[in-house]
Coordinates of C-alpha atoms in Angstrom, one line a residue:
M194 CA 158.0 90.8 167.9
K195 CA 158.0 93.3 165.0
S196 CA 155.6 96.2 165.0
G197 CA 152.2 95.2 163.5
E198 CA 152.9 91.5 163.6
A199 CA 150.2 89.4 165.4
P200 CA 151.6 87.4 168.3
A201 CA 151.4 83.6 167.7
N202 CA 150.6 83.1 171.3
A203 CA 149.9 86.3 173.1
R204 CA 151.1 86.5 176.7
I205 CA 148.7 88.1 179.1
L206 CA 149.3 89.5 182.6
V207 CA 146.3 88.9 184.9
V208 CA 145.8 91.4 187.8
E209 CA 143.1 90.3 190.1
D210 CA 143.1 90.3 194.0
E211 CA 140.6 87.4 194.3
R212 CA 142.7 84.3 194.0
I213 CA 139.9 82.0 192.8
V214 CA 138.9 84.5 190.1
A215 CA 142.5 84.9 189.0
K216 CA 143.0 81.2 188.7
D217 CA 139.8 80.8 186.7
I218 CA 140.8 83.6 184.3
Q219 CA 144.3 81.9 184.0
N220 CA 142.7 78.6 183.1
T221 CA 140.3 80.2 180.6
L222 CA 143.1 82.1 178.9
I223 CA 145.1 78.9 178.5
S224 CA 142.1 77.0 177.1
L225 CA 141.7 79.8 174.5
G226 CA 145.3 79.4 173.4
Y227 CA 146.9 82.4 175.2
G228 CA 149.9 82.4 177.4
V229 CA 149.8 83.8 181.0
S230 CA 152.9 85.8 181.8
G231 CA 152.0 86.0 185.5
L232 CA 149.4 86.7 188.1
A233 CA 149.4 89.8 190.3
S234 CA 147.1 90.7 193.2
S235 CA 148.1 94.4 193.8
G236 CA 148.9 97.4 191.8
E237 CA 152.5 97.5 192.9
E238 CA 152.9 93.8 192.0
A239 CA 151.3 94.4 188.6
I240 CA 153.9 97.1 187.7
D241 CA 156.8 94.8 188.7
R242 CA 155.3 91.9 186.7
A243 CA 154.9 94.1 183.7
A244 CA 158.5 95.2 183.9
E245 CA 159.8 91.6 184.3
T246 CA 157.6 89.8 181.8
H247 CA 156.7 92.4 179.1
P248 CA 153.3 90.9 178.4
D249 CA 151.3 91.6 175.2
L250 CA 148.2 92.7 177.2
V251 CA 147.2 93.3 180.8
L252 CA 143.8 92.3 182.2
M253 CA 143.4 94.7 185.2
D254 CA 140.8 94.5 187.9
I255 CA 139.7 98.1 188.6
A256 CA 138.8 97.6 192.3
L257 CA 142.1 96.2 193.7
K258 CA 142.5 96.1 197.4
G259 CA 145.4 98.1 199.0
E260 CA 146.8 101.5 198.6
M261 CA 147.0 101.4 194.7
D262 CA 143.8 100.6 192.8
G263 CA 143.7 99.3 189.2
V264 CA 143.3 102.8 187.6
E265 CA 146.5 104.1 189.3
A266 CA 148.4 101.0 188.4
V267 CA 147.3 101.4 184.7
T268 CA 148.4 105.0 184.7
Q269 CA 151.9 104.0 185.8
I270 CA 152.1 101.0 183.4
Q271 CA 151.1 103.2 180.5
S272 CA 153.8 105.8 181.4
L273 CA 156.5 103.1 181.4
F274 CA 155.4 100.5 178.8
D275 CA 153.6 100.3 175.5
I276 CA 151.1 97.6 176.7
P277 CA 147.4 97.6 176.0
V278 CA 145.1 97.3 179.0
V279 CA 141.6 95.8 179.4
Y280 CA 139.7 96.5 182.6
L281 CA 137.9 93.8 184.5
T282 CA 135.0 95.2 186.7
A283 CA 132.0 93.9 188.5
Y284 CA 130.9 97.3 189.9
S285 CA 132.6 100.5 190.9
D286 CA 131.8 104.0 192.1
E287 CA 131.2 106.7 189.5
E288 CA 134.4 108.6 190.4
T289 CA 136.5 105.5 189.8
L290 CA 134.8 104.8 186.5
Q291 CA 135.5 108.4 185.3
R292 CA 139.2 108.0 186.3
A293 CA 139.3 104.7 184.4
K294 CA 137.9 106.4 181.3
I295 CA 140.7 109.0 181.3
T296 CA 143.3 106.3 181.0
Q297 CA 141.7 105.3 177.7
P298 CA 141.8 101.5 178.1
Y299 CA 141.4 99.1 175.2
G300 CA 138.2 97.6 176.6
Y301 CA 136.0 96.7 179.6
I302 CA 135.0 93.2 180.6
L303 CA 132.1 93.0 183.0
K304 CA 132.1 90.3 185.6
P305 CA 130.8 87.7 185.4
F306 CA 132.0 87.2 181.8
S307 CA 131.6 84.5 179.3
E308 CA 134.5 82.7 177.6
S309 CA 133.5 84.1 174.2
G310 CA 133.1 87.6 175.6
L311 CA 136.6 87.4 177.1
H312 CA 138.1 86.1 173.9
I313 CA 136.4 88.8 171.8
N314 CA 137.5 91.6 174.1
I315 CA 141.1 90.4 174.1
E316 CA 141.3 90.0 170.3
M317 CA 139.8 93.4 169.8
A318 CA 142.3 95.0 172.2
L319 CA 145.3 93.2 170.6
H320 CA 144.0 94.1 167.1
K321 CA 143.6 97.8 168.1
H322 CA 147.0 97.9 169.6
R323 CA 148.6 96.3 166.6
A324 CA 146.8 98.8 164.3
E325 CA 148.1 101.7 166.5
Q326 CA 151.6 100.3 166.2
Q327 CA 151.3 100.1 162.5
I328 CA 150.1 103.7 162.4
R329 CA 153.0 104.8 164.6
A330 CA 155.4 102.9 162.3
S331 CA 153.9 104.6 159.3
L332 CA 154.2 108.0 160.9
Q333 CA 157.8 107.4 161.7
E334 CA 158.5 106.5 158.1
K335 CA 156.8 109.8 157.1
E336 CA 158.8 111.7 159.6
V337 CA 162.0 110.3 157.9
L338 CA 160.8 111.8 154.6
L339 CA 160.1 115.1 156.4
K340 CA 163.8 115.2 157.3
E341 CA 164.7 115.9 153.7
D342 CA 166.1 119.3 153.0
Y343 CA 163.1 120.6 151.1
H344 CA 160.6 119.8 153.9
R345 CA 162.9 121.1 156.6
A346 CA 163.4 124.4 154.7
R347 CA 159.6 124.7 154.2
K348 CA 159.0 124.1 157.9
N349 CA 161.7 126.6 158.9
L350 CA 160.1 129.2 156.6
Q351 CA 156.7 128.6 158.3
L352 CA 158.3 129.1 161.7
I353 CA 160.1 132.3 160.6
S354 CA 156.8 133.6 159.2
S355 CA 155.2 133.0 162.5
L356 CA 158.0 134.8 164.2
L357 CA 157.6 137.8 161.8
R358 CA 153.9 138.0 162.4
H359 CA 154.4 138.4 166.2
Q360 CA 157.6 140.5 166.0
S361 CA 155.7 143.7 166.6
A362 CA 154.3 142.4 169.8
S363 CA 157.4 140.7 171.2
T364 CA 161.1 140.5 170.4
E365 CA 161.8 137.4 172.6
F366 CA 162.3 135.1 169.6
E367 CA 165.0 137.3 168.0
A368 CA 167.8 135.3 169.5
L369 CA 166.3 131.9 168.5
S370 CA 167.7 129.9 165.6
P371 CA 165.3 128.0 163.2
R372 CA 166.6 124.8 164.9
E373 CA 165.6 126.1 168.3
L374 CA 162.2 127.2 167.1
E375 CA 161.6 123.7 165.7
V376 CA 162.6 122.1 169.1
L377 CA 160.3 124.6 170.9
Q378 CA 157.3 123.6 168.8
L379 CA 158.0 119.8 169.2
M380 CA 158.4 120.2 172.9
A381 CA 155.3 122.2 173.3
E382 CA 153.3 119.5 171.5
G383 CA 154.3 117.1 174.2
N384 CA 157.1 115.1 172.6
T385 CA 159.9 113.6 174.7
N386 CA 163.5 114.4 174.2
R387 CA 164.1 111.0 172.6
T388 CA 161.1 111.4 170.2
I389 CA 162.4 114.9 169.2
A390 CA 165.9 113.5 168.6
G391 CA 164.4 110.9 166.2
L392 CA 162.3 113.4 164.3
M393 CA 165.2 115.8 163.9
N394 CA 167.9 113.1 163.3
V395 CA 170.0 114.4 166.2
S396 CA 171.2 113.0 169.5
V397 CA 169.2 113.2 172.7
R398 CA 172.1 115.2 174.2
S399 CA 171.7 117.8 171.4
V400 CA 168.0 118.2 172.2
E401 CA 168.8 118.7 175.9
I402 CA 171.3 121.5 174.9
H403 CA 168.6 123.1 172.7
R404 CA 166.2 122.9 175.6
A405 CA 168.6 124.6 178.0
N406 CA 169.4 127.3 175.5
L407 CA 165.6 128.0 174.9
M408 CA 164.9 128.4 178.6
E409 CA 167.8 130.8 179.0
K410 CA 167.0 132.9 175.9
L411 CA 163.3 133.0 176.7
G412 CA 163.7 133.6 180.4
V413 CA 161.6 130.6 181.5
H414 CA 162.5 128.0 184.0
D415 CA 160.4 125.0 183.2
L416 CA 158.5 123.2 180.4
A417 CA 155.3 125.0 181.3
G418 CA 157.0 128.3 180.5
L419 CA 158.0 127.0 177.1
V420 CA 154.5 125.8 176.3
R421 CA 153.1 129.2 177.3
V422 CA 155.5 130.9 174.8
A423 CA 154.5 128.4 172.1
I424 CA 150.8 128.9 172.6
R425 CA 151.0 132.6 172.8
H426 CA 152.8 132.7 169.4
G427 CA 150.6 130.2 167.7
L428 CA 153.3 127.5 167.3
I429 CA 151.1 124.6 168.4
D430 CA 147.5 123.5 167.9
V431 CA 145.8 124.5 171.1
S432 CA 142.9 122.1 170.6
R433 CA 145.3 119.2 170.4
F434 CA 147.1 120.5 173.4
L435 CA 143.9 120.4 175.4
G436 CA 143.3 116.8 174.3
V437 CA 139.6 117.5 173.7
A438 CA 139.0 115.2 170.7
N439 CA 136.2 113.4 172.6
T440 CA 132.5 113.3 172.8
D441 CA 131.9 112.5 176.5
P442 CA 131.4 115.8 178.3
E443 CA 133.0 114.6 181.6
Q444 CA 136.1 113.4 179.8
V445 CA 136.3 116.7 177.9
R446 CA 136.2 118.7 181.1
A447 CA 138.7 116.5 182.8
A448 CA 141.1 116.8 179.8
I449 CA 140.8 120.6 179.9
H450 CA 141.6 120.6 183.6
Q451 CA 144.7 118.4 183.1
A452 CA 146.0 120.6 180.3
I453 CA 145.5 123.8 182.2
S454 CA 147.2 122.4 185.3
R455 CA 150.3 121.9 183.2
L456 CA 150.5 125.7 182.7
I457 CA 149.2 127.4 185.8
S458 CA 148.6 126.6 189.5
A459 CA 145.1 125.2 189.8
E460 CA 144.8 123.5 193.2
V461 CA 141.1 124.4 193.0
F462 CA 139.4 124.3 189.5
C463 CA 135.8 124.8 188.5
I464 CA 133.8 124.9 185.3
T465 CA 130.4 126.4 185.5
I466 CA 127.9 126.4 182.5
V467 CA 124.9 128.7 182.2
D468 CA 121.4 128.1 180.8
H469 CA 120.4 131.5 179.6
E470 CA 116.8 130.7 178.9
R471 CA 116.3 129.7 182.5
A472 CA 118.8 132.1 184.0
E473 CA 120.4 129.1 185.8
A474 CA 124.0 128.0 186.4
E475 CA 125.4 124.5 187.0
D476 CA 128.9 123.6 188.3
V477 CA 129.6 120.8 185.9
Y478 CA 133.2 120.1 187.0
M479 CA 135.0 120.7 190.3
V480 CA 138.4 119.6 191.7
G481 CA 139.8 120.5 195.1
I482 CA 136.6 121.9 196.6
E483 CA 135.5 120.6 199.9
N484 CA 131.8 121.4 199.5
Q485 CA 131.1 119.7 196.1
R486 CA 128.9 121.2 193.5
N487 CA 125.2 121.5 193.6
A488 CA 123.4 118.4 192.4
E489 CA 121.0 120.6 190.5
P490 CA 121.3 123.8 188.5
Y491 CA 120.8 127.0 190.6
S492 CA 119.6 130.5 189.9
M493 CA 122.5 132.6 188.6
V494 CA 121.0 135.9 189.8
G495 CA 123.4 137.6 192.3
T496 CA 126.0 134.8 192.0
F497 CA 129.7 135.0 191.0
V498 CA 128.8 133.8 187.5
D499 CA 126.3 136.7 187.2
H500 CA 129.1 139.1 188.4
M501 CA 131.5 137.7 185.7
F502 CA 128.9 138.1 183.0
R503 CA 128.2 141.7 184.0
R504 CA 131.9 142.4 184.2
V505 CA 132.4 141.0 180.7
K506 CA 136.1 140.4 181.2
S507 CA 138.5 138.2 183.3
L508 CA 139.1 138.6 187.0
R509 CA 142.5 138.2 188.6
I510 CA 143.0 138.6 192.4
D511 CA 146.5 138.5 193.9
D512 CA 145.5 138.1 197.5
V513 CA 141.9 137.2 198.6
Q514 CA 142.8 137.9 202.2
L515 CA 143.0 141.6 201.5
L516 CA 139.4 141.7 200.3
S517 CA 136.6 142.9 202.6
E518 CA 134.5 140.3 204.3
E519 CA 131.5 141.5 202.3
V520 CA 133.2 140.8 199.0
K521 CA 134.7 137.4 199.8
P522 CA 131.3 135.5 199.8
V523 CA 130.6 136.7 196.3
I524 CA 133.5 134.6 194.8
A525 CA 132.3 131.2 193.9
H526 CA 133.5 128.2 196.0
L527 CA 136.2 130.2 197.7
E528 CA 138.3 127.8 199.9
A529 CA 139.6 129.0 203.3
D530 CA 143.2 128.7 202.3
T531 CA 142.9 130.3 198.9
R532 CA 145.0 133.4 198.2
S533 CA 144.9 133.9 194.5
V534 CA 142.0 133.7 192.1
L535 CA 141.8 133.7 188.3
A536 CA 138.4 133.5 186.5
V537 CA 137.8 133.8 182.8
L538 CA 134.7 133.6 180.6
L539 CA 133.9 130.7 178.3
P540 CA 132.9 132.3 175.0
G541 CA 130.0 130.5 173.3
S542 CA 129.0 130.6 169.6
S543 CA 126.5 133.4 170.2
Q544 CA 127.1 134.5 173.9
N545 CA 129.2 133.6 176.8
M546 CA 128.4 130.0 178.0
G547 CA 130.0 130.0 181.4
I548 CA 133.2 130.6 183.3
M549 CA 136.4 128.7 184.4
L550 CA 137.7 129.4 187.8
A551 CA 141.2 128.6 189.2
Q552 CA 142.4 129.1 192.8
S553 CA 145.9 128.9 194.3
K554 CA 147.1 128.8 197.9
S555 CA 150.0 131.1 197.0
S556 CA 149.5 134.9 196.8
A557 CA 150.1 136.6 193.4
A558 CA 150.1 133.1 191.8
Y559 CA 148.8 134.4 188.5
S560 CA 150.4 136.9 186.1
E561 CA 149.0 138.9 183.2
E562 CA 150.5 136.2 180.9
D563 CA 148.6 133.5 182.8
E564 CA 145.4 135.4 182.3
E565 CA 146.1 135.8 178.6
I566 CA 146.9 132.1 178.3
L567 CA 143.8 131.0 180.2
E568 CA 141.6 133.2 178.0
M569 CA 143.1 131.7 174.9
L570 CA 142.6 128.2 176.2
A571 CA 139.0 129.0 177.3
A572 CA 138.1 129.9 173.8
H573 CA 139.1 126.4 172.5
A574 CA 137.7 124.7 175.6
A575 CA 134.3 126.3 175.1
T576 CA 134.2 124.9 171.6
A577 CA 135.0 121.4 172.8
I578 CA 132.4 121.7 175.6
E579 CA 129.7 122.9 173.2
N580 CA 130.5 120.0 170.8
A581 CA 130.3 117.4 173.6
Q582 CA 127.0 118.9 174.7
L583 CA 125.7 118.7 171.1
Y584 CA 126.7 115.1 170.9
Q585 CA 125.1 114.3 174.2
G586 CA 121.9 116.1 173.1
A587 CA 121.9 114.0 169.9
Q588 CA 122.1 110.8 172.0
R589 CA 119.2 112.0 174.1
A590 CA 117.3 112.9 170.9
A591 CA 117.8 109.4 169.6
A592 CA 116.5 107.9 172.9
D593 CA 113.5 110.2 172.8
E594 CA 112.9 109.2 169.2
E595 CA 112.9 105.5 170.2
R596 CA 110.4 106.3 173.0
Q597 CA 108.3 108.2 170.5
R598 CA 108.4 105.3 168.1
L599 CA 107.1 102.9 170.8
S600 CA 104.5 105.5 171.7
R601 CA 103.3 105.7 168.1
H602 CA 103.2 101.9 167.9
L603 CA 101.1 101.7 171.0
H604 CA 98.7 104.4 169.8
D605 CA 98.4 103.0 166.3
S606 CA 98.0 99.4 167.3
V607 CA 97.2 98.5 170.9
T608 CA 95.3 101.7 171.8
Q609 CA 93.2 101.6 168.7
S610 CA 92.3 97.9 169.3
L611 CA 91.3 98.6 172.9
Y612 CA 89.3 101.7 171.9
S613 CA 87.4 99.6 169.4
L614 CA 86.8 96.9 171.9
T615 CA 85.4 99.5 174.4
L616 CA 83.0 101.0 171.8
M617 CA 81.7 97.6 170.7
T618 CA 81.2 96.4 174.3
N619 CA 79.3 99.6 175.2
G620 CA 77.1 99.3 172.1
W621 CA 76.3 95.7 172.5
A622 CA 75.5 96.2 176.2
A623 CA 73.0 98.8 175.3
M624 CA 71.5 96.6 172.6
S625 CA 71.4 93.6 175.0
E626 CA 69.4 95.7 177.6
K627 CA 66.8 96.5 174.8
G628 CA 66.7 92.9 173.6
E629 CA 68.1 93.9 170.2
L630 CA 71.4 91.8 170.4
E631 CA 70.5 89.0 167.9
N632 CA 73.7 86.9 168.1
P633 CA 75.6 87.3 171.4
A634 CA 78.0 84.4 170.6
Q635 CA 79.2 86.1 167.5
S636 CA 79.6 89.4 169.3
F637 CA 81.8 87.7 172.0
R638 CA 83.9 86.1 169.3
Q639 CA 84.5 89.5 167.8
L640 CA 85.6 90.8 171.2
E641 CA 87.9 87.9 171.6
Q642 CA 89.5 88.6 168.2
L643 CA 90.1 92.2 169.1
G644 CA 91.6 91.2 172.5
V645 CA 93.9 88.6 171.0
Q646 CA 95.0 91.1 168.4
A647 CA 95.8 93.8 171.1
L648 CA 97.6 91.2 173.2
G649 CA 99.7 90.1 170.3
E650 CA 100.7 93.6 169.4
M651 CA 101.6 94.4 173.0
R652 CA 103.7 91.2 173.4
M653 CA 105.6 92.2 170.2
L654 CA 106.5 95.6 171.7
I655 CA 107.5 94.1 175.0
H656 CA 109.6 91.6 173.3
Q657 CA 111.7 94.4 171.8
L658 CA 112.5 95.7 175.3
R659 CA 113.4 92.3 176.9
Q660 CA 116.9 91.4 177.8
P661 CA 118.5 89.3 174.9
V662 CA 119.5 86.4 177.1
L663 CA 115.9 85.9 178.4
V664 CA 114.5 86.5 174.9
E665 CA 116.7 83.8 173.4
T666 CA 116.8 81.1 176.0
G667 CA 114.0 81.9 178.6
L668 CA 114.5 81.9 182.4
V669 CA 115.8 78.3 182.7
G670 CA 118.2 78.6 179.8
A671 CA 119.5 82.0 181.0
L672 CA 120.1 80.6 184.5
R673 CA 121.8 77.4 183.1
E674 CA 124.1 79.6 181.0
R675 CA 125.0 81.7 184.0
L676 CA 125.8 78.7 186.2
E677 CA 127.9 77.1 183.5
A678 CA 129.7 80.3 182.6
V679 CA 130.5 81.5 186.1
E680 CA 129.9 79.2 189.0
H681 CA 131.0 76.0 187.3
R682 CA 134.1 77.6 185.9
M683 CA 134.9 78.8 189.4
G684 CA 135.0 75.2 190.6
L685 CA 131.7 75.2 192.4
E686 CA 129.3 72.2 192.1
T687 CA 125.9 73.5 190.9
Q688 CA 122.5 72.0 190.4
L689 CA 119.4 73.5 188.7
V690 CA 116.1 71.7 189.3
T691 CA 112.8 72.7 187.7
E692 CA 109.3 71.4 188.4
G693 CA 106.1 72.2 186.6
D694 CA 105.5 74.5 183.7
V695 CA 108.4 76.9 184.4
E696 CA 108.5 77.8 180.7
K697 CA 105.0 79.4 181.0
L698 CA 106.0 81.9 183.7
P699 CA 104.8 85.5 182.7
Q700 CA 107.6 87.6 181.2
P701 CA 107.7 90.2 184.1
V702 CA 108.1 87.3 186.6
E703 CA 110.8 85.7 184.6
E704 CA 112.8 88.9 184.5
E705 CA 112.5 89.6 188.3
L706 CA 113.3 86.0 189.2
F707 CA 116.4 86.1 187.0
H708 CA 117.7 89.2 188.6
I709 CA 117.0 88.0 192.1
T710 CA 118.8 84.7 191.3
Q711 CA 121.7 86.5 189.8
E712 CA 122.1 88.8 192.9
A713 CA 122.0 85.8 195.2
L714 CA 124.6 83.9 193.1
N715 CA 126.9 86.9 193.2
N716 CA 126.6 87.1 197.0
A717 CA 127.5 83.5 197.3
L718 CA 130.6 84.0 195.1
R719 CA 131.7 87.2 196.8
H720 CA 130.9 86.5 200.5
A721 CA 129.9 82.9 201.2
E722 CA 133.0 80.9 200.0
A723 CA 130.6 78.1 199.1
S724 CA 131.4 74.8 197.5
N725 CA 127.9 73.9 196.4
I726 CA 125.0 75.9 195.1
W727 CA 121.4 74.7 194.4
V728 CA 118.8 76.5 192.4
R729 CA 115.2 75.2 192.4
I730 CA 112.2 76.6 190.5
A731 CA 108.8 75.0 191.0
V732 CA 105.4 76.1 189.4
E733 CA 102.3 74.3 190.6
N734 CA 98.7 75.1 191.6
G735 CA 98.9 78.7 190.4
S736 CA 102.0 79.6 192.4
A737 CA 105.8 79.8 191.9
R738 CA 108.6 79.1 194.2
L739 CA 112.3 80.0 193.7
V740 CA 115.0 78.8 196.1
I741 CA 118.7 79.6 195.9
E742 CA 120.8 77.7 198.5
D743 CA 124.5 77.5 199.2
D744 CA 126.7 75.7 201.7
G745 CA 128.9 78.7 202.6
H746 CA 129.8 80.1 206.0
G747 CA 126.5 82.1 206.2
F748 CA 126.0 85.2 208.3
D749 CA 123.9 86.7 211.0
T750 CA 120.6 87.9 209.5
G751 CA 119.9 90.0 212.5
K752 CA 122.6 92.5 211.5
E753 CA 122.2 95.0 208.7
N754 CA 124.1 93.9 205.6
G755 CA 123.3 96.4 202.8
G756 CA 126.2 95.1 200.7
L757 CA 124.2 91.9 199.9
G758 CA 121.5 93.8 197.9
L759 CA 118.8 92.3 200.1
T760 CA 116.6 95.4 199.8
T761 CA 116.7 95.3 196.0
M762 CA 115.9 91.6 195.9
R763 CA 112.9 92.2 198.2
E764 CA 111.7 95.1 196.0
R765 CA 112.0 92.9 192.9
A766 CA 110.0 90.1 194.5
E767 CA 107.3 92.5 195.7
S768 CA 107.0 94.1 192.3
V769 CA 105.5 90.9 190.9
G770 CA 103.4 90.2 194.0
G771 CA 105.9 87.9 195.7
E772 CA 107.6 87.7 199.1
L773 CA 111.3 87.1 199.7
K774 CA 112.5 85.1 202.7
L775 CA 116.1 84.8 203.9
R776 CA 117.5 82.1 206.2
S777 CA 121.2 82.0 207.2
R778 CA 123.3 81.0 210.1
S779 CA 127.1 81.2 210.6
G780 CA 128.6 78.0 209.3
K781 CA 125.3 76.7 208.0
G782 CA 125.0 78.4 204.6
T783 CA 122.3 80.7 203.2
V784 CA 118.8 80.1 201.6
V785 CA 117.0 82.7 199.6
E786 CA 113.4 81.9 198.9
V787 CA 110.8 83.7 196.8
L788 CA 107.1 82.7 196.9
L789 CA 104.5 84.3 194.6
E790 CA 100.9 83.7 193.4
L791 CA 100.7 83.7 189.6
S792 CA 97.1 84.7 189.4

């Protein structure tokens, strides 16, 4: 298929360790007109299938069973193939989600998903990938133009000018030809030998020879050494090297760590940010530290951060073991097997904003050059961190503004109506005691009008906060949509029965019953291996009853089973004045029942 050309029948690799779910996804994809290049149930198998079938897209479950989870599998697939990946996930721990973000997937699909949601996510991913291919193709065409003599001469002049600017500080570039300088810059920017060969219109072998000559002439032994030289002499864009073109603070910090690890030993790495107004510090990023960071900010007085701020310059220690026992505790997060330490300040726009700390198990692991490089990177990293913090602050401000808007609406409408109602009630009560209330019926009608007005305004505000599916279809419609989109497509027989005025259930009750049913259905899918599921909702004589029943293998209710979310379901039932009951026996299925009085 040519770059940028839409596939007539895109072929998709499905990676899902639940066989029933995988088959359902396969059937759905086929019904949508896609081809399925294969099914894989493990990370290792996914890599093999991708190599064999070369799919147009991979649907990857994050939480795969086995030694390799979905995130690691995607990392390897991305390193080998140009294939877009969309994650499938029902739930996952925060650490896994953060790792998944770093792989920069083309989308996330939350389980259970609708057919339209799956279709939209796939089409968006394919469109985005095709657009990126077109951009790459366009860039390649532009690179061909840059190979013309005029542009090459201009680039060489720029490189030579850079060399002359730094000649007084170092003579290590004297032996390099303009061609070798160009190779050095392209390598430092992260290009492969093959890419460099294409950009320079030479063979890969020629690039390898240039690389070997560079290392020999510059006295370095690896790519990290070459990158250090390029950074020190301003041959590359440091911000681009750090990969910090992002607005999520956690992703920015992780990208900074990955980039720094390419240049220096950082078996332990920490970023600490300071709040100067409160004189507090917070360890916002940590890797390789057994005792993880404080959950809350802590006073910086007398800490290592305080010491660094008073020192006002970097700190490099060749062997921690030679320090006195009184000094060692001062160093932040010092691990037992640490030998070398390198700490630098993070310069802010007006004052230092924090520190970066690297530790190594080897003695004398950091040189003066490493210290210089880390200081240079810290300046760019600080800017990226500040930008991410500003963006996060803007998001919080938007949320605060929305809360303020709702507060203003409450004050201007509902609160005023209730206040007027209170004043009128008090006044008429006083008049009634004195026998001065001439027309009580009319007074009560006025009170009723104010109450109805306040109720209508309150309902309008609550409506804005309700979940869209409940707003659009109500409880019965939302449950019917769920059973059709998930359980029915999974091959289960389902039945939804309602009795009485279910449509007139109060909105809070609707929401809690919907979430309880959703949790019970998820349990039946994940754990029960059921064939049939029944959902019954009855409203009569001022009470409501919800029953979710399955014919799965059941479980022993006497044993603790926190994975079923029973505590959350009970809390939801109790929040609307109800009671949750659970009945289950091995081989006899499970019944979840909620009883509540509507008064």
